[in-house]
C-alpha atoms as one frame of an Amber mdcrd trajectory, in Angstrom:
protein
  16.914  37.982  -5.614  14.012  35.519  -5.685  13.552  32.413  -7.732  17.052
  31.006  -7.335  18.493  27.708  -6.204  20.399  27.288  -2.961  22.155  24.089
  -1.860  23.016  23.083   1.693  26.645  22.606   2.579  25.923  20.526   5.664
  23.414  17.728   6.164  20.064  19.250   7.117  18.503  18.111  10.362  15.274
  17.236   8.588  16.888  14.566   6.380  16.238  12.055   9.124  16.279   9.001
   6.928  18.688  10.135   4.241  18.497   9.929   0.477  17.814   6.190   0.388
  14.104   6.789   1.044  13.377   6.652  -2.674  14.979   3.235  -2.911  12.928
   2.198   0.110   9.745   3.405  -1.534  10.328   1.292  -4.604  11.505  -1.831
  -2.783   8.285  -2.300  -0.817   5.060  -3.444  -2.370   4.588  -3.212  -6.129
   6.683  -0.458  -7.716   5.162   1.441 -10.578   2.458   3.987 -11.280   0.175
   2.390  -8.669   2.500   3.501  -5.880   2.545   7.055  -7.195  -1.232   7.379
  -7.648  -2.032   5.832  -4.258   0.351   8.047  -2.330  -0.476  11.288  -4.132
  -4.236  10.840  -3.796  -3.892   9.794  -0.188  -2.071  13.040   0.637  -4.788
  15.160  -0.969  -7.613  13.096   0.503  -6.127  13.445   3.988  -5.865  17.242
   3.592  -9.553  17.705   2.673 -11.253  20.534   4.526 -13.915  19.569   7.045
 -16.934  20.607   5.015 -19.489  18.977   2.742 -17.363  19.389  -0.372 -14.997
  16.771  -1.803 -11.275  17.148  -2.228 -10.846  17.708  -5.981  -7.632  16.434
  -7.539  -6.643  17.018 -11.154  -3.603  15.429 -12.804  -2.409  17.707 -15.617
  -0.033  16.181 -18.152   1.827  18.602 -20.435   4.696  18.195 -22.873   6.411
  21.542 -23.410   8.342  21.973 -26.649  10.579  24.517 -28.366  10.336  28.090
 -27.127   7.732  27.161 -24.519  10.086  24.582 -22.998  12.976  27.066 -23.116
  10.993  29.758 -21.291   9.863  27.217 -18.689  13.416  26.038 -18.003  14.607
  29.634 -17.761  11.937  30.390 -15.136  13.121  27.267 -13.317  16.673  28.697
 -13.226  17.823  25.452 -14.804  21.315  26.885 -15.365  22.119  27.081 -11.639
  20.491  23.722 -11.007  22.393  22.057 -13.869  25.726  23.286 -12.541  25.120
  21.283  -9.364  23.585  18.296 -11.159  26.635  17.991 -13.416  28.872  17.825
 -10.339  27.030  14.743  -9.090  27.555  12.380 -12.033  29.922  10.061 -10.166
  26.943   8.130  -8.744  24.384   5.911 -10.465  21.487   8.264  -9.763  23.619
  11.234 -10.799  24.332   9.593 -14.169  20.600   9.028 -14.716  19.941  12.711
 -14.038  22.719  13.748 -16.454  21.174  11.503 -19.114  17.789  13.150 -18.513
  19.340  16.603 -18.938  20.900  15.563 -22.242  17.639  13.998 -23.471  15.732
  17.216 -22.745  18.329  19.241 -24.640  18.338  16.874 -27.618  14.541  16.593
 -27.838  13.890  20.238 -26.943  10.948  18.877 -24.991  10.087  18.294 -21.351
   7.064  16.554 -19.834   5.644  17.920 -16.601   2.906  16.506 -14.412   1.027
  18.893 -12.147  -1.196  17.486  -9.404  -3.627  20.237  -8.453  -5.947  19.781
  -5.478  -8.764  22.013  -4.251 -10.801  22.202  -1.044  -7.735  21.086   0.878
  -5.707  22.748   3.619  -2.715  23.902   1.607   0.882  24.017   2.820   0.292
  25.501   6.266   3.060  26.213   8.752   6.261  28.146   9.361   9.363  27.427
   7.303  11.028  25.499  10.116   8.044  24.330  12.155   8.529  20.976  13.866
   5.188  19.703  12.597   3.093  21.196   9.812   1.750  20.409   6.366   4.622
  22.406   4.884   7.480  20.701   6.712   5.932  17.255   6.210   5.601  17.573
   2.443   8.519  19.845   1.522  11.139  19.693   4.262  11.042  16.342   6.011
  11.914  12.896   4.705   9.725   9.888   5.529   7.791  11.763   8.208   4.254
  13.092   8.385   2.354  15.549  10.541  -1.092  14.245   9.642  -3.095  14.600
  12.824  -6.573  13.572  11.743  -7.731  10.244  13.100  -8.617   9.097   9.584
  -5.395  10.254   7.941  -3.805   7.834   5.520  -0.648   7.142   7.482   2.130
   8.342   9.704   5.169   8.001   7.452   4.733  10.700   4.801   6.069   8.340
   2.147   3.863   9.947  -0.506   6.230  12.848  -1.026   9.224  10.543  -1.432
   7.751   9.108  -4.614   7.313  12.629  -6.019  11.076  12.990  -6.520  11.407
   9.390  -7.580   9.061   9.963 -10.531  10.945  13.056 -11.679  13.712  12.326
 -14.161  15.523  15.378 -12.758  14.645  14.589  -9.113  13.014  18.021  -8.984
   9.568  18.998  -7.653   7.879  22.415  -7.424   5.067  23.461  -5.056   2.539
  26.281  -5.249  -0.097  26.514  -2.525  -3.098  28.608  -1.571  -3.482  28.405
   2.203  -6.860  27.706   3.804  -5.953  29.898   6.791  -3.325  32.600   7.493
  -0.626  30.256   8.802   2.024  31.649   8.752   0.748  34.586   6.627  -2.239
  35.559   4.517  -0.096  36.318   1.447  -1.002  33.289  -0.674   0.105  31.758
  -2.896   3.218  30.140  -1.440   5.852  28.928  -3.925   8.918  26.777  -3.316
  10.817  23.989  -5.056  13.092  21.204  -3.923  15.600  18.964  -5.654  17.330
  15.909  -4.239  20.684  15.331  -5.913  23.479  13.038  -4.715  26.060  14.592
  -2.413  28.649  16.421  -4.545  31.654  18.757  -4.350  32.265  22.106  -5.941
  34.620  22.233  -8.935  37.537  23.272  -6.750  36.708  20.477  -4.296  36.631
  22.857  -1.316  32.868  22.772  -0.704  30.713  19.693  -0.126  27.035  20.012
  -1.008  24.706  17.498   0.585  22.454  17.416  -2.473  19.365  19.015  -0.956
  18.564  22.118  -2.962  15.680  24.595  -2.631  14.245  27.017  -5.160  13.034
  30.105  -3.367  13.868  33.455  -1.844  17.560  33.601  -0.948  17.124  36.770
   1.136  20.786  37.586   0.556  21.730  34.662   2.769  25.218  33.260   3.156
  26.627  30.338   1.169  24.709  27.178   2.005  21.681  29.009   3.413  18.375
  27.379   2.627  16.003  29.503   0.522  12.542  30.107   1.897   9.120  30.281
   0.274   8.216  33.032  -2.164   4.855  34.657  -1.355   2.066  36.727  -2.839
   2.251  38.589  -6.144   5.844  37.574  -6.784   5.007  33.904  -6.258   1.996
  34.223  -8.540   4.102  35.770 -11.312   6.772  33.046 -11.150   4.115  30.322
 -10.924   2.541  31.637 -14.109   5.870  31.243 -15.935   6.238  27.744 -14.499
   2.797  26.610 -15.777   1.897  26.314 -12.090  -0.790  28.946 -11.595  -3.536
  27.889  -9.198  -7.332  28.204  -9.321  -9.092  30.472  -6.827  -9.400  27.790
  -4.134  -7.390  26.580  -1.178  -5.076  23.667  -1.866  -1.713  22.763  -3.333
  -0.321  22.271  -6.826   2.627  19.890  -7.069   4.672  19.837 -10.250   6.858
  16.824 -11.035   9.496  18.028 -13.505  10.363  15.606 -16.331   7.712  13.132
 -15.179   8.444   9.488 -15.878   7.431   6.067 -14.523  10.783   4.646 -13.352
   9.748   0.995 -13.725   8.164   1.333 -17.174  10.117  -0.396 -19.955   8.931
   2.172 -22.461   7.841   5.776 -22.077   4.036   5.851 -21.920   2.260   8.512
 -23.935  -0.039  11.010 -22.237  -3.273   9.223 -23.193  -2.018   5.896 -21.804
  -0.952   7.596 -18.596  -4.328   9.307 -18.280  -6.176   5.992 -18.641  -3.972
   4.292 -16.070  -4.295   7.109 -13.546  -8.101   7.167 -13.697  -8.288   3.380
 -13.440  -5.975   3.266 -10.424  -7.786   6.154  -8.761 -11.018   4.142  -8.787
  -9.330   0.835  -7.943  -7.835   2.193  -4.729 -10.131   5.095  -3.822 -13.608
   3.960  -4.836 -14.746   4.249  -1.163 -13.804   7.949  -0.988 -15.214   8.620
  -4.483 -18.403   6.665  -3.663 -18.949   8.672  -0.475 -18.407  11.991  -2.264
 -15.218  12.796  -0.336 -12.920  12.737  -3.372 -13.102  13.679  -7.048 -10.295
  12.791  -9.448  -9.705  13.945 -13.014  -6.903  13.819 -15.579  -6.312  16.647
 -18.053  -4.434  16.055 -21.305  -4.225  18.559 -24.176  -6.977  20.664 -22.654
  -9.403  17.742 -22.382 -10.451  16.482 -18.962 -11.324  12.883 -18.132 -13.187
  12.289 -14.880 -12.472   9.172 -12.834 -15.921   7.601 -12.460 -17.003   4.394
 -10.746 -19.613   3.986 -13.503 -16.828   3.478 -16.046 -15.362   0.611 -14.003
 -18.248  -1.794 -13.270 -15.881  -4.279 -11.621 -16.135  -2.170  -8.448 -19.936
  -2.046  -8.358 -20.166  -5.292  -6.315 -18.161  -3.554  -3.580 -20.313  -0.411
  -3.579 -23.408  -2.659  -3.618 -22.210  -4.088  -0.314 -22.665  -0.615   1.177
 -25.823   0.257  -0.756 -27.612  -2.946   0.274 -26.320  -3.194   3.815 -29.664
  -2.236   5.366 -31.317  -5.058   3.399 -28.738  -7.704   4.320 -29.767 -11.340
   4.630 -28.638 -14.155   6.910 -27.829 -16.541   4.035 -26.504 -15.813   0.551
 -29.165 -17.756  -1.321 -29.234 -15.718  -4.527 -26.765 -13.701  -6.613 -26.401
 -10.084  -5.400 -27.555 -10.991  -1.868 -25.562  -9.163   0.824 -24.840 -10.594
   4.267 -22.922  -9.001   7.116 -21.089 -10.112  10.222 -19.030  -8.482  12.957
 -15.458  -9.395  13.823 -13.985  -8.531  17.214 -10.841  -6.427  17.421  -9.567
  -5.931  20.939  -7.280  -2.903  20.876  -4.909  -2.845  23.880  -4.160   0.280
  25.871  -1.423   2.573  24.650   1.954   2.504  26.331   1.339   6.032  27.649
  -1.938   4.971  29.244  -4.235   5.888  26.352  -7.479   3.970  26.125  -7.906
   0.653  24.376 -11.287  -0.775  23.405 -13.224  -3.932  22.662 -13.843  -2.829
  19.094 -15.190  -4.513  16.029 -14.840  -4.627  12.270 -17.837  -5.186  10.016
 -17.621  -7.625   7.107 -20.078  -7.170   4.228 -20.254 -10.061   1.756 -22.126
 -10.054  -1.558 -22.742 -13.214  -3.565 -21.293 -12.769  -7.056 -23.540 -12.750
 -10.098 -22.745 -14.415 -13.425 -19.918 -12.641 -15.218 -18.611 -10.735 -12.187
 -15.116 -12.165 -12.365 -12.869  -9.191 -11.642 -11.791  -8.938  -7.999 -13.938
 -12.003  -7.378 -13.454 -13.648  -3.972 -11.489 -10.688  -2.682 -12.074  -8.647
   0.463 -11.436  -4.897   0.256  -9.933  -3.711   3.559 -11.087  -0.134   4.226
 -10.946   2.306   7.117 -11.966   5.938   7.521  -9.335   7.309   5.136 -11.457
   6.034   2.231  -8.621   4.165   0.525  -8.574   0.416  -0.089  -5.612  -0.701
   1.988  -5.549  -4.176   0.449  -7.572  -6.562  -1.684  -7.324  -9.745   0.379
  -7.590 -12.751  -1.943  -9.740 -15.476  -0.394 -10.266 -17.619  -3.481  -9.242
 -20.682  -1.481 -12.203 -20.194   0.856 -14.568 -20.557  -2.080 -13.450 -24.053
  -3.017 -16.792 -25.868  -2.934 -18.581 -22.688  -1.898 -20.029 -19.572  -3.521
 -18.118 -16.805  -5.305 -18.343 -13.421  -3.625 -17.080  -9.868  -3.229 -16.598
  -8.448   0.262 -15.697  -5.267   2.119 -14.141  -5.169   5.589 -14.955  -1.854
   7.257 -12.774  -0.787  10.171 -12.349   2.275  12.339 -14.458   5.267  11.383
 -15.594   3.430   8.254 -17.328   0.700  10.289 -20.822   2.285  10.253 -20.775
   3.211   6.544 -24.025   2.220   4.883 -26.027   2.699   8.105 -27.560   5.652
   9.920 -24.975   5.363  12.698 -22.116   7.784  13.300 -18.665   6.606  14.349
 -18.124   6.746  18.092 -15.192   6.701  20.469 -14.540   2.991  19.911 -14.320
   3.517  16.146 -11.845   6.368  16.645  -9.623   4.160  18.817  -9.758   1.351
  16.241  -8.991   3.855  13.467  -5.833   4.989  15.236  -4.805   1.369  15.808
  -5.269   0.382  12.160  -3.416   3.502  11.021  -0.456   2.528  13.195  -0.638
  -1.011  11.752   0.093   0.168   8.222   3.695   0.103   6.933   4.959   3.034
   4.823   3.219   1.683   1.729  -0.148   1.567   3.543  -0.921  -1.717   1.796
  -1.707  -4.084   4.702  -2.419  -4.258   8.427   0.540  -5.926  10.147   2.864
  -5.582  13.104   4.832  -2.348  12.677   7.351  -0.468  14.762   4.714   2.202
  15.317   2.429  -0.406  16.889   5.261  -1.770  19.008   6.235   1.702  20.229
   2.677   2.912  20.859   0.642   0.016  22.265   0.886  -2.320  25.213   1.103
  -6.083  25.093  -1.524  -7.712  22.900  -1.231  -5.484  19.843   0.420  -8.202
  17.788  -2.266 -10.781  18.513  -4.936  -8.236  17.648  -3.564  -7.175  14.276
  -2.347 -10.600  13.164  -5.712 -12.158  13.995  -7.674  -9.985  11.555  -7.097
 -12.085   8.451  -7.719 -15.428  10.137 -10.951 -14.072  11.640 -12.031 -12.790
   8.224 -11.328 -16.205   6.711 -13.343 -18.052   9.344 -16.248 -15.614   9.073
 -16.262 -15.956   5.279 -16.429 -19.729   5.534 -19.630 -19.426   7.507 -21.200
 -16.935   5.096 -20.338 -18.364   1.678 -20.789 -22.087   2.384 -23.833 -23.356
   0.427 -26.573 -25.261   2.226 -25.961 -28.502   0.317 -26.386 -32.091   1.424
 -23.132 -33.623   0.321 -24.263 -37.158   1.093 -22.371 -39.861   2.913 -20.567
 -41.586   0.061 -16.841 -41.383  -0.424 -14.065 -41.198   2.184 -15.029 -40.182
   5.666 -14.117 -36.627   6.722 -10.914 -36.871   8.694  -9.544 -34.980  11.653
  -5.879 -35.599  10.913  -3.432 -35.601  13.806  -0.308 -36.765  11.976   2.816
 -36.329  14.033   4.529 -33.177  12.828   8.124 -33.744  11.772  11.059 -31.454
  12.444  14.148 -30.405  10.595  16.893 -28.837  12.714  19.738 -26.529  11.836
  22.011 -24.031  13.520  24.128 -24.242  16.682  24.383 -26.819  19.414  20.827
 -26.279  20.511  19.716 -27.418  17.056  21.437 -30.808  17.147  18.482 -32.751
  18.464  17.268 -35.750  16.565  14.946 -34.772  13.692  12.373 -37.113  15.134
  12.232 -35.288  18.464   8.987 -33.386  18.959  10.075 -29.735  18.932   6.863
 -28.313  17.419   3.193 -28.683  18.090   0.023 -27.898  16.191  -3.211 -29.116
  14.651  -3.754 -30.225  11.071  -6.993 -31.207   9.395  -7.819 -32.717   6.012
 -11.164 -33.599   4.464 -12.526 -34.594   1.079 -14.704 -32.140  -0.868 -17.132
 -34.176  -2.939 -18.325 -31.163  -4.927 -14.869 -30.399  -6.307 -13.470 -33.921
  -5.889 -10.311 -32.852  -4.138  -8.894 -32.719  -0.633  -9.009 -29.535   1.451
  -6.569 -29.111   4.285  -5.520 -26.558   6.891  -3.293 -26.374   9.921  -1.305
 -24.341  12.396   2.139 -25.108  13.798   4.420 -23.497  16.384   7.605 -24.405
  18.274   7.310 -25.833  21.768  10.109 -23.535  22.937   9.714 -19.775  23.081
  13.363 -19.510  22.098  12.747 -21.062  18.685  11.251 -19.772  15.472   9.911
 -21.409  12.320  12.109 -21.143   9.244  10.008 -23.223   6.809   6.942 -25.461
   6.628   6.505 -28.115   3.930   3.141 -29.793   3.343   2.825 -33.004   1.328
  -0.175 -35.299   0.775   0.313 -39.045   1.260  -2.026 -41.716  -0.061  -2.915
 -44.479   2.400  -3.531 -48.199   2.046  -4.940 -50.289   4.896  -4.110 -47.489
   7.365  -0.512 -47.456   6.212   1.297 -44.777   4.280   2.344 -45.604   0.730
   4.988 -44.057  -1.479   2.228 -42.538  -3.619   1.780 -38.787  -3.283  -1.047
 -36.473  -4.340   0.098 -33.058  -5.661  -0.741 -29.910  -3.711  -2.574 -27.588
  -6.084  -2.671 -24.432  -3.945  -1.608 -23.328  -0.488  -2.019 -19.997   1.311
  -1.382 -18.512   4.744  -2.938 -15.872   6.976   0.387 -15.369   8.751   1.968
 -12.025   7.865   5.185 -12.033   5.851   5.050 -15.628   4.645   6.602 -16.450
   1.271   4.691 -19.226  -0.528   5.857 -21.594  -3.256   4.899 -24.917  -4.829
   8.167 -26.780  -5.434   8.474 -30.408  -6.429   9.748 -33.155  -4.176  10.474
 -36.444  -5.890   8.557 -35.217  -8.904   5.389 -34.319  -6.967   4.276 -30.757
  -6.152   4.218 -29.835  -2.447   3.362 -26.669  -0.553   6.155 -24.678   1.086
   5.875 -21.676   3.398   8.854 -19.573   4.476   7.926 -17.046   7.177   9.633
 -13.800   8.089  12.363 -13.873  10.781  10.974 -14.145  14.290   7.756 -15.932
  13.299   6.629 -18.282  16.058   3.374 -19.545  14.569   2.344 -20.346  10.998
  -1.161 -21.131   9.797  -2.014 -22.455   6.347  -4.761 -23.857   4.178  -4.882
 -25.384   0.723  -6.279 -27.955  -1.665  -4.993 -30.925  -3.641  -5.366 -31.589
  -7.331  -8.522 -33.489  -8.282  -8.667 -36.996  -6.837 -11.205 -39.015  -8.826
  -9.982 -42.202  -7.189 -10.901 -40.804  -3.782  -8.162 -42.770  -2.096  -7.767
 -42.031   1.588  -5.134 -39.320   1.903  -3.359 -37.816   4.869  -1.191 -34.775
   5.310   2.478 -34.701   6.291   3.804 -31.454   7.730   7.568 -30.966   7.991
   8.738 -27.968   9.997  12.217 -26.407   9.919  12.861 -25.024  13.423  15.847
 -22.981  14.600  16.919 -20.630  17.345  15.090 -17.323  17.228  16.930 -14.528
  15.430  16.754 -10.930  16.543  13.902  -9.124  14.759
């Protein structure tokens, strides 16, 4: 009998990272609807067919009530599912699911979100294939089989958030395959739930929580149902409000859709507005290039996600539009300048080629009123998603406001007549490997460490500092600042140390256990001090635990007890936590890097100093024995 639930009685081999993946998804980056929209659109964008048509994605929000809700739940075989869900209430997540079941019964209403994509590959692959679209999205946990060199990532985290945003932890799939793999009997229908591990009522059987809605094929207890195909799948999909258009692609239905971090339940119109806004915020490159179309359907009305409706992203698209007319200096508002940044990709551990690659930075001088995303750099590669908006507001102190786009990998030649070459493909693969599961930055990852030879860390961690230095050269105004006021200083204050830990840490605090350069100068345009520096331990066996920066006023070449507050401080070093605590009633800058960090760079500014008293920088560094990463 088809259309029934089956639950595994032993842990499936594909649950490689266990049920905590949902917690992992929400503990990295910013939890909320942004995570959901980014990951869902990335999956569809990556699956786009190689033709001239865009991947079309429609979010359909529906609230089923009364008889319609009852018929839907019956088609979902909610009775069998509920029997298992009610056996799993001895855990926190199980209690939340039980509460959702009761709410649906009391309200006689259930909200479903269906994400329907077209001109995409569909769920290709055998039921138990090692690598395929089907196993990556439906079977596996925190893995991906995306093979394209512009694919969004290698972790497959997008599907983890699908279950996280279902109040019942239940997701249905209906797919029209783009090729007959494994059969030509589209559509393909299957569902999956992820409940806590639970026991049968008699306590004799342990269910691991993974349940599948599909064709039981008369299998034994604990057998995993397989996909339902063809006419039968189409009939069930119709009852599940999951019927597909006549185009290849996949429809994903999140049952009892909710935003887990929202304090209050958002209505459909609010959700629609947020989804379209986030689609443009993070995918304007793909939308701009015609590779992706996004719409939201509520109550039969469709709202298209359009860049024209969000003018705050026009400065970024202008960078691409005006690239051929770029200038050497940003003299006027809306001028666009460009520069190249080297990225030396090392060879792969298996002998695969590296390359002396480059990233292209496009910078547009901001016009009056263009405040949103001002002084930010959109990091983009061939996937067409903004990986990160890198805030460089500190660079603009005394300079010109801007918007910028950093193009890497196969995106590097966008806006020109060039096509990406072999070097761009190698860089694309490197940047893909440098993205953590949330795909929200380029940093050292385990994938990089396991794939590339020595030098990968220097390459990826140098991107932001190189962007910062390049920006300084492009946005600095050609202004004669005069010779009045304090002389610009190259500060070489001795860097202090604070020790802690075992016997190796018991050196005198005054002993020189770190080295580095620090610089401070007075900005006469903004009447404050700008400073920057870089510090590292002298010993390879040590790491930096904290860096504290304070500003000391001088008198006759001698330090006084007077301090100037630090207004802002930032760092290009990955994983650094930044704060502005007070010491003796005066604000200082404090940086706390991630474990294993051996070098920390920083830059910042003081509060306004109308007295223009000579000021120097004191850098205190907390050094300790290196911990295992």
